Short mmCIF file of C-alpha atoms in Angstrom, two decimals:
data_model
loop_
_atom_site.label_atom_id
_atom_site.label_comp_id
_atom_site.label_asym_id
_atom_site.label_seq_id
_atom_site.Cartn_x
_atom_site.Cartn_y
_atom_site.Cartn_z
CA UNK O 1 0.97 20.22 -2.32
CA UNK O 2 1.02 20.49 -5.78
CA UNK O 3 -0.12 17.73 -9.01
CA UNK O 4 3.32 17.12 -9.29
CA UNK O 5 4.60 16.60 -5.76
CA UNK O 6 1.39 13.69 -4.92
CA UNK O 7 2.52 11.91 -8.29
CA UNK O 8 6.03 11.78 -7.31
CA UNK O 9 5.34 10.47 -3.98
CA UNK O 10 2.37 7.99 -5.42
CA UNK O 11 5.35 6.07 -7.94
CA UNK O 12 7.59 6.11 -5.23
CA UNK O 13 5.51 4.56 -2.91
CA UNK O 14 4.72 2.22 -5.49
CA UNK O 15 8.00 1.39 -6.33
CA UNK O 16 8.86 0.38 -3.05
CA UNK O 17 6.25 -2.79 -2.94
CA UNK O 18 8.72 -3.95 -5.81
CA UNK O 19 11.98 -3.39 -4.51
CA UNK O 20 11.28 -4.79 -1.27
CA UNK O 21 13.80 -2.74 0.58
CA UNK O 22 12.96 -3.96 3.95
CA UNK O 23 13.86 -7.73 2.87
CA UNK O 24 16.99 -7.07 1.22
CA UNK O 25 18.89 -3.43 2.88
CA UNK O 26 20.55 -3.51 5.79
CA UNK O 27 21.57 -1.22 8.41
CA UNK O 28 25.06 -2.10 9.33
CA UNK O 29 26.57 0.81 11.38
CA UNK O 30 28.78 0.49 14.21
CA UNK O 31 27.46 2.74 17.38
CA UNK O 32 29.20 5.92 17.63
CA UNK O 33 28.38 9.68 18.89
CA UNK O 34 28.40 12.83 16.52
CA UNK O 35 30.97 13.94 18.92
CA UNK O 36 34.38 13.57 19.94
CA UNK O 37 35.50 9.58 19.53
CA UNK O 38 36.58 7.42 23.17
CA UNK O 39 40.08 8.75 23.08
CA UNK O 40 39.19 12.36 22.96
CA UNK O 41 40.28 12.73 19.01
CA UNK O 42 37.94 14.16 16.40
CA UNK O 43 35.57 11.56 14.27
CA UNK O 44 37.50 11.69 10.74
CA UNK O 45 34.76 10.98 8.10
CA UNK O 46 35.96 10.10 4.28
CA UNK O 47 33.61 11.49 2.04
CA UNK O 48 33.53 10.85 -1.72
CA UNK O 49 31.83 12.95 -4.47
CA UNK O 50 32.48 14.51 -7.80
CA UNK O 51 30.23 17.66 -7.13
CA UNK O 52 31.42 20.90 -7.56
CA UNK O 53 32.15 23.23 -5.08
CA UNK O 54 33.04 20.05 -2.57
CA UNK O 55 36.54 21.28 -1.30
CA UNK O 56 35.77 24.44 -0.02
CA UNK O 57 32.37 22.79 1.76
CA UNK O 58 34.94 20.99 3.85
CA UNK O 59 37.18 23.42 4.63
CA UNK O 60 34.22 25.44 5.68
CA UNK O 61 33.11 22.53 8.28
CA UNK O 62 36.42 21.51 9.30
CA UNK O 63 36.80 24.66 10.17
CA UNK O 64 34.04 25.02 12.70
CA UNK O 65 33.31 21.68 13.52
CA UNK O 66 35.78 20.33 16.43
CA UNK O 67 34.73 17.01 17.35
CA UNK O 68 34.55 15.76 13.45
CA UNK O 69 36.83 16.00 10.72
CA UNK O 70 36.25 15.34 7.27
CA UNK O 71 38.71 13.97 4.39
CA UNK O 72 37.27 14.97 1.05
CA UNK O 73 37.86 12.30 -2.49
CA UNK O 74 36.90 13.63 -5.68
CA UNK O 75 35.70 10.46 -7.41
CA UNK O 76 34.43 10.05 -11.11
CA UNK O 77 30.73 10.59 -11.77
CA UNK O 78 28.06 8.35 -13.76
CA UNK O 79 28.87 4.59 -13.85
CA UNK O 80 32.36 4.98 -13.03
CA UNK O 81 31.90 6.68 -9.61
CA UNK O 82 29.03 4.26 -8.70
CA UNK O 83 30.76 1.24 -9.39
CA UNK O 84 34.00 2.56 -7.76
CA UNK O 85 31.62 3.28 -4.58
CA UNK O 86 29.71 -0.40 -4.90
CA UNK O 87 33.23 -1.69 -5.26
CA UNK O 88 34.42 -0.36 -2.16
CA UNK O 89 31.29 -1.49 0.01
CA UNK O 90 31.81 -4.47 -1.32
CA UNK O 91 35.90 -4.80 -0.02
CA UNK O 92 35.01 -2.97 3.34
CA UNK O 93 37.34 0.63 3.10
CA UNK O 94 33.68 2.58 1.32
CA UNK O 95 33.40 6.53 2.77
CA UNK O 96 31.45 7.22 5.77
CA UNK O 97 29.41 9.56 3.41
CA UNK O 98 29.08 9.63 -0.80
CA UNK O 99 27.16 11.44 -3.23
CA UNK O 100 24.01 9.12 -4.65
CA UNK O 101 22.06 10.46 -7.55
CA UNK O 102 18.20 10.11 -6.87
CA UNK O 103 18.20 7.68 -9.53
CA UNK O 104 20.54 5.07 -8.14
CA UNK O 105 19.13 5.72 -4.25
CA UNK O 106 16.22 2.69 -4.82
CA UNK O 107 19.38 0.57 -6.40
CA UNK O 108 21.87 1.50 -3.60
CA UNK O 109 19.40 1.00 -1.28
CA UNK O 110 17.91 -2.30 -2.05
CA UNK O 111 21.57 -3.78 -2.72
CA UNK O 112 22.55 -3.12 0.84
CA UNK O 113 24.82 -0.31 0.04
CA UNK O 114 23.44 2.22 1.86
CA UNK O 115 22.66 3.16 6.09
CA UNK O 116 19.00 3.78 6.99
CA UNK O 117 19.44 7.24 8.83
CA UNK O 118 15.80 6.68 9.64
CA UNK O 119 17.11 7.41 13.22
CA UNK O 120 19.75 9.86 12.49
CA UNK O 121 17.81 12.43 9.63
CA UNK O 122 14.42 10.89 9.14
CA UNK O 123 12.86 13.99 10.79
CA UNK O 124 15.02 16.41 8.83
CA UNK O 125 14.46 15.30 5.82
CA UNK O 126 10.38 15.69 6.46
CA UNK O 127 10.75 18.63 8.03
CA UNK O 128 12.63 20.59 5.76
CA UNK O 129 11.97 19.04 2.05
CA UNK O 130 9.02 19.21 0.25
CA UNK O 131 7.13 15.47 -0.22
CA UNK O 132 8.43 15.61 -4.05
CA UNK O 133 11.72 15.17 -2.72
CA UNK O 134 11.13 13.55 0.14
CA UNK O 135 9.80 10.33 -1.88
CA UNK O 136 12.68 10.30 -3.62
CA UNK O 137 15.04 9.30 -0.75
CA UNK O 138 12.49 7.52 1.87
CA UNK O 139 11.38 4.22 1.10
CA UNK O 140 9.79 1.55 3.12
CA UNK O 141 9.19 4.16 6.06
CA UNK O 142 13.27 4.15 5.81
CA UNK O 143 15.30 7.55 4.73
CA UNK O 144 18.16 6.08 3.42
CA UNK O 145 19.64 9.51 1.78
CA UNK O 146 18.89 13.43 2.36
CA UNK O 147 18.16 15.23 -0.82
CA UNK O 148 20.37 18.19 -1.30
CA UNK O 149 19.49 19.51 -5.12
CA UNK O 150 16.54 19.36 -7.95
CA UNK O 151 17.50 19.41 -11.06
CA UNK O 152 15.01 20.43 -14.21
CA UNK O 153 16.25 20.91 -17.34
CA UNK O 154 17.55 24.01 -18.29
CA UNK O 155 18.54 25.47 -21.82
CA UNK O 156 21.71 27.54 -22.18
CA UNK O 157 22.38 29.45 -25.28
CA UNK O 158 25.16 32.20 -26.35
CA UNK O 159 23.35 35.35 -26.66
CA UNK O 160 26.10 37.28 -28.95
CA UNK O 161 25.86 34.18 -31.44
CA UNK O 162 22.38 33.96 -31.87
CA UNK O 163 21.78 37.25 -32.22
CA UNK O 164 24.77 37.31 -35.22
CA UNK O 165 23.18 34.03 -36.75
CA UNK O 166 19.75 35.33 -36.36
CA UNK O 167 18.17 32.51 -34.14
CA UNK O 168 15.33 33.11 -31.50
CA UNK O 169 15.34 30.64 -28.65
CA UNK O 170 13.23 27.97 -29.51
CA UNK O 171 10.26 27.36 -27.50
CA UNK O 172 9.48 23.75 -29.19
CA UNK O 173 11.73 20.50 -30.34
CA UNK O 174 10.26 21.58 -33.70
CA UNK O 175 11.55 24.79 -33.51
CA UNK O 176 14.52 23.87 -32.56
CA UNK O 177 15.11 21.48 -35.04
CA UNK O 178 14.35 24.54 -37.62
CA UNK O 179 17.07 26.68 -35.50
CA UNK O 180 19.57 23.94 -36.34
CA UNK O 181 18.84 23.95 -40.09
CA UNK O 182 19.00 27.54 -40.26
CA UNK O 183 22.69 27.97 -38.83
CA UNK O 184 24.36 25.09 -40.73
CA UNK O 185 23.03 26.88 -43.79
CA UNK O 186 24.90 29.67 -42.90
CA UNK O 187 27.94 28.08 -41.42
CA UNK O 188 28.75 24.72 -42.07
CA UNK O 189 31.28 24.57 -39.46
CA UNK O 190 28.85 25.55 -36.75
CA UNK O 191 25.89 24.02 -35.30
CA UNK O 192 23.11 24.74 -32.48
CA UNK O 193 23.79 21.84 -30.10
CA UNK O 194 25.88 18.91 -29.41
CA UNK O 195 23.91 15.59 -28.57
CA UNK O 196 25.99 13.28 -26.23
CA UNK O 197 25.81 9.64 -26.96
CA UNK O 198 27.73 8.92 -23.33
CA UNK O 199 25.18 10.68 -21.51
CA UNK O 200 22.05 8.15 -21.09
CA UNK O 201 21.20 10.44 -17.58
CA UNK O 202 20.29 13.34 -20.16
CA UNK O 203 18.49 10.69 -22.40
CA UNK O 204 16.30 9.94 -19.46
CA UNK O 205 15.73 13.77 -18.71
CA UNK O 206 14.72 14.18 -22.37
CA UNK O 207 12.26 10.91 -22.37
CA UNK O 208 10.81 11.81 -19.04
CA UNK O 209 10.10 15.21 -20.05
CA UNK O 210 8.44 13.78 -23.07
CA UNK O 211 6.43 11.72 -21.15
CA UNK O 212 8.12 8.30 -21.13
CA UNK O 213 8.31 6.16 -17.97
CA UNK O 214 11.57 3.68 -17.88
CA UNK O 215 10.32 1.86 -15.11
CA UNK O 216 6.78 1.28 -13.34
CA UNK O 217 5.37 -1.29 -11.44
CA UNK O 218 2.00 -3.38 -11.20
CA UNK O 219 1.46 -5.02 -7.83
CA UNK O 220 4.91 -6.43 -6.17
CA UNK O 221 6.19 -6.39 -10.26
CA UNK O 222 8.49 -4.58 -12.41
CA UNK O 223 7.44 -3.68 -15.69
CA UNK O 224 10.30 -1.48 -17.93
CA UNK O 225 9.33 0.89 -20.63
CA UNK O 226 12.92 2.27 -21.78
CA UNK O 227 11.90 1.84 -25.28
CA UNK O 228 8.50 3.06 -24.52
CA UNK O 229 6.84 5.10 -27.00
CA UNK O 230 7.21 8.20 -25.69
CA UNK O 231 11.33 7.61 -25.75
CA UNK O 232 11.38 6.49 -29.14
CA UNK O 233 10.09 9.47 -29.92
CA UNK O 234 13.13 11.12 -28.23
CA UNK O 235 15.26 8.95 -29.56
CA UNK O 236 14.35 8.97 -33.67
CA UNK O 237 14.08 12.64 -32.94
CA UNK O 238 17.88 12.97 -32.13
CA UNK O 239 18.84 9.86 -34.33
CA UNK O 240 17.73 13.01 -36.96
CA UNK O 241 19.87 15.55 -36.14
CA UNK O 242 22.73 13.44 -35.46
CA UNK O 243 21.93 11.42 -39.15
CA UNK O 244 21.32 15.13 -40.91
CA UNK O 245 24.49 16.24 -39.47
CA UNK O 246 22.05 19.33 -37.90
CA UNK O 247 23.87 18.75 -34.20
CA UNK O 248 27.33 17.70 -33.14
CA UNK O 249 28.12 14.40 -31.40
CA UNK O 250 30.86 15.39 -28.88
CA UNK O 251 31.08 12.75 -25.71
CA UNK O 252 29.60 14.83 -22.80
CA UNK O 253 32.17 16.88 -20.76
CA UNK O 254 34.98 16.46 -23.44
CA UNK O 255 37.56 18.64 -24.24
CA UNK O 256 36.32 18.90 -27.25
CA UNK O 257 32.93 19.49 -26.78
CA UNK O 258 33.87 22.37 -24.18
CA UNK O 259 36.50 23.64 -27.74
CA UNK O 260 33.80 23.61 -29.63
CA UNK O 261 31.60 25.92 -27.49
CA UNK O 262 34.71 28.41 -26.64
CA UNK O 263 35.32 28.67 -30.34
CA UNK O 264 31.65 29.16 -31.45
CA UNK O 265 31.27 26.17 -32.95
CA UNK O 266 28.17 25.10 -30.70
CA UNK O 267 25.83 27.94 -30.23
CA UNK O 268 23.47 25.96 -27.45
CA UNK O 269 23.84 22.79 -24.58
CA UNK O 270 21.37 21.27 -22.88
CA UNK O 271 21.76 21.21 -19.21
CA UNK O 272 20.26 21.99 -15.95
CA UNK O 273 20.58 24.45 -13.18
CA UNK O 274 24.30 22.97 -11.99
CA UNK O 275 25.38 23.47 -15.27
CA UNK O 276 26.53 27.19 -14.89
CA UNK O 277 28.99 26.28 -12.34
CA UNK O 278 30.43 24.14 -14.14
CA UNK O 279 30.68 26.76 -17.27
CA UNK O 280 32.26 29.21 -15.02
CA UNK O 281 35.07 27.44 -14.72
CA UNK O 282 35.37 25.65 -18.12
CA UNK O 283 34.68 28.46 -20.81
CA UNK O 284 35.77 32.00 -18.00
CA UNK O 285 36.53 34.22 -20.86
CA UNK O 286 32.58 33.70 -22.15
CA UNK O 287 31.50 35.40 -19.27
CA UNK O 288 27.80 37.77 -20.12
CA UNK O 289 27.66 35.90 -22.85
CA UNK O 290 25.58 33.05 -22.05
CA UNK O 291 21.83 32.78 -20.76
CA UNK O 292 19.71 30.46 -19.43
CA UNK O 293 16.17 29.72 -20.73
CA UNK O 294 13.05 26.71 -20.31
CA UNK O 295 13.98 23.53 -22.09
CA UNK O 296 12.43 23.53 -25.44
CA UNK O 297 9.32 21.06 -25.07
CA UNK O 298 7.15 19.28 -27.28
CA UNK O 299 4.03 21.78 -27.25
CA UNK O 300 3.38 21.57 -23.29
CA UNK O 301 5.80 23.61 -20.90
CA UNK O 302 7.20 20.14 -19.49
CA UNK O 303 10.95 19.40 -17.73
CA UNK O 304 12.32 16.35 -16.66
CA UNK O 305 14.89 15.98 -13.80
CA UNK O 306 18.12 16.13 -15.26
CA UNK O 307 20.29 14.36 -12.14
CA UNK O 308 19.86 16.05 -8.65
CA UNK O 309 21.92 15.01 -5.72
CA UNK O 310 21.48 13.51 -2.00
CA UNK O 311 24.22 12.74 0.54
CA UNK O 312 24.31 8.93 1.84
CA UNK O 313 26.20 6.45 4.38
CA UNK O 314 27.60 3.87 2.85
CA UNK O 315 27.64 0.16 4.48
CA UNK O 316 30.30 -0.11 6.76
CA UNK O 317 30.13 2.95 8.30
CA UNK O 318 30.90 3.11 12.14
CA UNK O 319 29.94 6.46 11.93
CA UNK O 320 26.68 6.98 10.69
CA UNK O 321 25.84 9.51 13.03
CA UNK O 322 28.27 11.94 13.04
CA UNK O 323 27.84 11.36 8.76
CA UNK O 324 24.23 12.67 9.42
CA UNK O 325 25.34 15.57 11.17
CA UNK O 326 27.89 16.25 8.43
CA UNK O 327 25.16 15.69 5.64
CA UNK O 328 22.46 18.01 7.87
CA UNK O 329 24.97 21.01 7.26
CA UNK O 330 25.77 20.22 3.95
CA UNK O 331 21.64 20.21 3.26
CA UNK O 332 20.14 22.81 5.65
CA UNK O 333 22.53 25.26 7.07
CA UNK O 334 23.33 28.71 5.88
CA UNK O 335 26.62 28.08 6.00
CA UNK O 336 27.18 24.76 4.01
CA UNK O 337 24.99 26.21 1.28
CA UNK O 338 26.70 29.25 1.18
CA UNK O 339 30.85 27.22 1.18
CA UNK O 340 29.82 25.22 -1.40
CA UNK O 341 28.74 28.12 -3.59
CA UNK O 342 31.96 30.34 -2.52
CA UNK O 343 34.41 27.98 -4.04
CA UNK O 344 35.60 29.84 -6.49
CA UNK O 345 37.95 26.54 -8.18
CA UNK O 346 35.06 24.69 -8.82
CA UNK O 347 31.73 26.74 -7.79
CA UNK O 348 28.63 25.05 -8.08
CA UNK O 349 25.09 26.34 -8.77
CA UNK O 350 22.91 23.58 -7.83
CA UNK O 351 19.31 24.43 -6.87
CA UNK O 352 18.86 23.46 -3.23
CA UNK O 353 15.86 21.10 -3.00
CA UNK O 354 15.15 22.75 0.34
CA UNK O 355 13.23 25.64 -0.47
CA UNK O 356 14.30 28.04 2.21
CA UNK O 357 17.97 27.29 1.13
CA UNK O 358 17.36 28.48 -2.25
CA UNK O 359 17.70 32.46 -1.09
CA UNK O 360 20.87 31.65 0.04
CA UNK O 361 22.19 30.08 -3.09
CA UNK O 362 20.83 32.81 -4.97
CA UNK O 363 22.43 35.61 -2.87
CA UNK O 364 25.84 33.91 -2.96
CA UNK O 365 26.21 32.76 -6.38
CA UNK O 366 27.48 35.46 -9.25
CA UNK O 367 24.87 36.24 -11.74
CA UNK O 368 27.67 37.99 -13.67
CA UNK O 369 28.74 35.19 -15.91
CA UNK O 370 24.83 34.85 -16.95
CA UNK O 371 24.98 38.89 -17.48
CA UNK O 372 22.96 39.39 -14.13
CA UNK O 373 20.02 36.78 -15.28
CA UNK O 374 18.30 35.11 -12.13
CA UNK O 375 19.32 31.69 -12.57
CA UNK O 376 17.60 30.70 -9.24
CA UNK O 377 14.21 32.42 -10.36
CA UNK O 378 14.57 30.55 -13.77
CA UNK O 379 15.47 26.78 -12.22
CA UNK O 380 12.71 26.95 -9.39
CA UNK O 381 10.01 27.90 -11.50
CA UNK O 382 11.03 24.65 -14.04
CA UNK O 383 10.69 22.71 -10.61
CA UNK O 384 6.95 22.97 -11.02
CA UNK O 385 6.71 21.51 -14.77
CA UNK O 386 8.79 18.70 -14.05
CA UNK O 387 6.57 15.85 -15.46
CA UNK O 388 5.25 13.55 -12.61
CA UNK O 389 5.03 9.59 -12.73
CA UNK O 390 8.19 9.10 -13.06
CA UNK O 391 9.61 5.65 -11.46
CA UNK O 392 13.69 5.27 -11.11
CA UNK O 393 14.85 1.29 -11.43
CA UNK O 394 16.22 -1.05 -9.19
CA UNK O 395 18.97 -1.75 -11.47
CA UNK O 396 19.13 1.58 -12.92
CA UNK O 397 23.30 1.79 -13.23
CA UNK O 398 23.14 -1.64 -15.74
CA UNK O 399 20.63 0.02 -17.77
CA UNK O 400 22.49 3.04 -18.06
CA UNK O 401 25.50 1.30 -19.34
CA UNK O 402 23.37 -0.95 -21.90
CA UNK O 403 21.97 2.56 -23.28
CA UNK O 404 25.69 4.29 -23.21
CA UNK O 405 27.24 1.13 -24.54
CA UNK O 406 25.04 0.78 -27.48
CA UNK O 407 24.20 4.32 -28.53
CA UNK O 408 27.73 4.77 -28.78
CA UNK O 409 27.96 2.11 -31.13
CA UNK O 410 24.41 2.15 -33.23
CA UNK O 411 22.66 5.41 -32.56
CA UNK O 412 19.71 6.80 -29.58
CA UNK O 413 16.99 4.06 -30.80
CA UNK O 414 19.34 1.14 -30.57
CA UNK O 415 20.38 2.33 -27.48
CA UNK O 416 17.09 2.89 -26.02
CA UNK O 417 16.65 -0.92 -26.94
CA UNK O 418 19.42 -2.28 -25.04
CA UNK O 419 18.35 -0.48 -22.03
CA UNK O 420 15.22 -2.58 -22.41
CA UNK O 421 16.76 -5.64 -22.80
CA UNK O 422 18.94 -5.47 -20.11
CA UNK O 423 16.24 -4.13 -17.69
CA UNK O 424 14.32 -7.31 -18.36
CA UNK O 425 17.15 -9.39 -18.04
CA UNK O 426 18.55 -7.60 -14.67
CA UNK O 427 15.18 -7.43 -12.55
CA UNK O 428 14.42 -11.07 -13.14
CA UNK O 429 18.62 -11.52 -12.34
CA UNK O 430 17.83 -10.04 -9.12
CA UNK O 431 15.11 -11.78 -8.46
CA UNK O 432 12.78 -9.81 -8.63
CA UNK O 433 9.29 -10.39 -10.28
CA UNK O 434 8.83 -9.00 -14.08
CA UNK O 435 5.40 -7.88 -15.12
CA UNK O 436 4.41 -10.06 -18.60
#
């Protein structure tokens, strides 16, 4: 087990004295059997996500599954999708089975939202993920979700364009920063990147890389660090670009962000390994022109998670069981890795978090669009500089919408403020203790 994996399970753990999951989730499933239902019909399962490659995963297990059915929802993602999802737990018609992002699992959990499939996928989920993942779903002795990706942070960059504008790929923020001077010189309608001010989940990436911690705990209290040095940093690093006019400022997943990288406007993004799907089937005609490379760093090889997904049951369920068997394939069989990766409307090249599902992605997804570069290779050896310590809030979707809300408004540091505030404001809301 590596540095990394015993850290991640160490703030986990340590989170969990905080949340007090075991006071506050419940379990509330109706009984059921993965198989058939009492009048001989298939178990129909409504399952919402946003992830790519989705539809043809379902056709795939409709298709040899008899005894359960599933009905596929694409939903919003970010705050939108979680609140629709909260929303719907809350009036009693949620899906059997959603999508949860490992940093809203502690805030879905502790809020009631979510099953504990303890019973149903608590021995998967040790069995075949390794403990760095693991602590990110299991709490409290409870697995409330089943990790599917890991998601470092990747750097994609058009090859043709830097080679016209001259530009290496930078190694360092620093040299970066001297990357983006150098092609506005030359072209002042063009720039290296685009910096999203909607996008506080790439915010947290970039702080956690950096070495900030949003959340910790001391004892059976909270203590929140958005504005913590280390993401200041961040912050009145790409307050300077944006200010300088060095990167654009397009909202993330824009039409006009996705222009501006068609046209040639914006040489460079900053994503993760799920990112190429995504560009496969939003810029097609840039095909072999793109690569992937290590997010630039701030003198130590260092990545934070940038998202990464796990399949849950939502409250209400009545069939939590057959969900888990769903989820199982979706997570650990050949053949659910391989139908999400074969849709070729939306394909999706998420990194499998379970490491003998990773060769299967890898064989199945095109390398042509990244001119035959491994992109599998490239995103699993990131998983080993992801930056350990890193502690994911209990009201995590609030703060996210404090950061968005603001940075929009007043810029990365303001932002980064407002998160603090209202992480304060919510864990003592909750009723939960704050460290002083």
């Amino acid at each position: 087990m590596t540095r990394t994996s015993r850290s991640f399970r160490n703030a986990s753990l340590a989170a969990v004295a905080a949340l007090g999951l075991l006071a506050t989730a419940t379990a509330c499933g109706g009984d059921d059997s993965p198989g058939a239902a009492s009048d001989g019909k298939p178990v129909t399962l409504k399952y919402w996500t946003w992830t790519l490659g989705a539809k043809s995963t379902v056709e795939a297990f409709n298709r040899t599954h008899k005894d359960i059915k599933v009905e596929f929802t694409e939903i919003p993602g970010g705050t939108e999708g979680y609140s629709k999802l909260a929303n719907a737990v809350k009036a009693g018609n949620a899906p059997d089975v959603a999508t949860i992002e490992y940093q809203m699992v502690p805030e879905f959990a502790s809020q009631g939202n979510l099953i504990d499939l303890s019973e149903y996928a608590g021995e998967t989920v040790k069995s075949k993920f390794p403990e760095s993942v693991q602590s990110l779903v299991t709490f409290g002795g409870k697995t409330w979700t089943v990790p599917y990706d890991v998601a470092p942070q990747l750097y994609y960059y058009r090859t043709d364009l830097f080679k016209k504008y001259g530009i290496e790929v930078p190694k360092t923020w620093s040299e970066f920063k001297t990357a983006a001077q150098k092609v506005k010189k030359q072209d002042k309608n063009v720039r290296l990147a685009s910096m999203p001010k909607s996008d506080p989940a790439l915010l947290a990436a970039l702080s956690w890389q950096a070495g900030g911690k949003w959340f910790t705990t001391e004892g059976d209290a909270w203590k929140p660090g958005v504005n913590d040095a280390a993401t200041k940093k961040v912050a009145a690093y790409w307050d300077g670009l944006v200010n300088d006019d060095l990167v654009q400022s397009f909202a993330g997943w824009s039409p006009e962000e996705t222009k501006a990288r068609t046209d040639g406007k914006t040489l460079s993004f900053l994503g993760a390994s799920w990112s190429a799907g995504g560009m496969k089937t939003s810029m097609p005609d840039l095909s072999g022109k793109w690569a992937a490379a290590p997010m630039p760093n701030w003198g130590t090889a260092a990545s934070g998670n940038y998202g990464g997904t796990s399949y849950g049951v939502l409250k209400g369920s009545d069939h939590a069981e057959a969900a888990a068997e769903f989820i199982t394939w979706l997570t650990t069989n050949k053949a659910g890795v391989e139908a999400r990766l074969a849709d070729l409307e939306s394909p999706s090249s998420a990194l499998p978090a379970n490491p003998e599902m990773r060769a299967v992605a890898a064989a199945e997804f095109d390398t042509a669009y990244l001119n035959g570069q491994d992109l599998y290779a490239l995103a699993s050896a990131q998983v080993d500089t992801i930056v350990p310590g890193w502690t994911w809030g209990p009201n995590q979707m609030d703060v996210y919408t404090a950061v968005q809300d603001t940075t929009a408004k007043s810029g990365f540091a303001a932002g980064v403020d407002a998160g603090q505030e209202k992480a304060e404001s919510g864990i003592e809301d909750r009723g939960l203790k704050l460290a002083k």
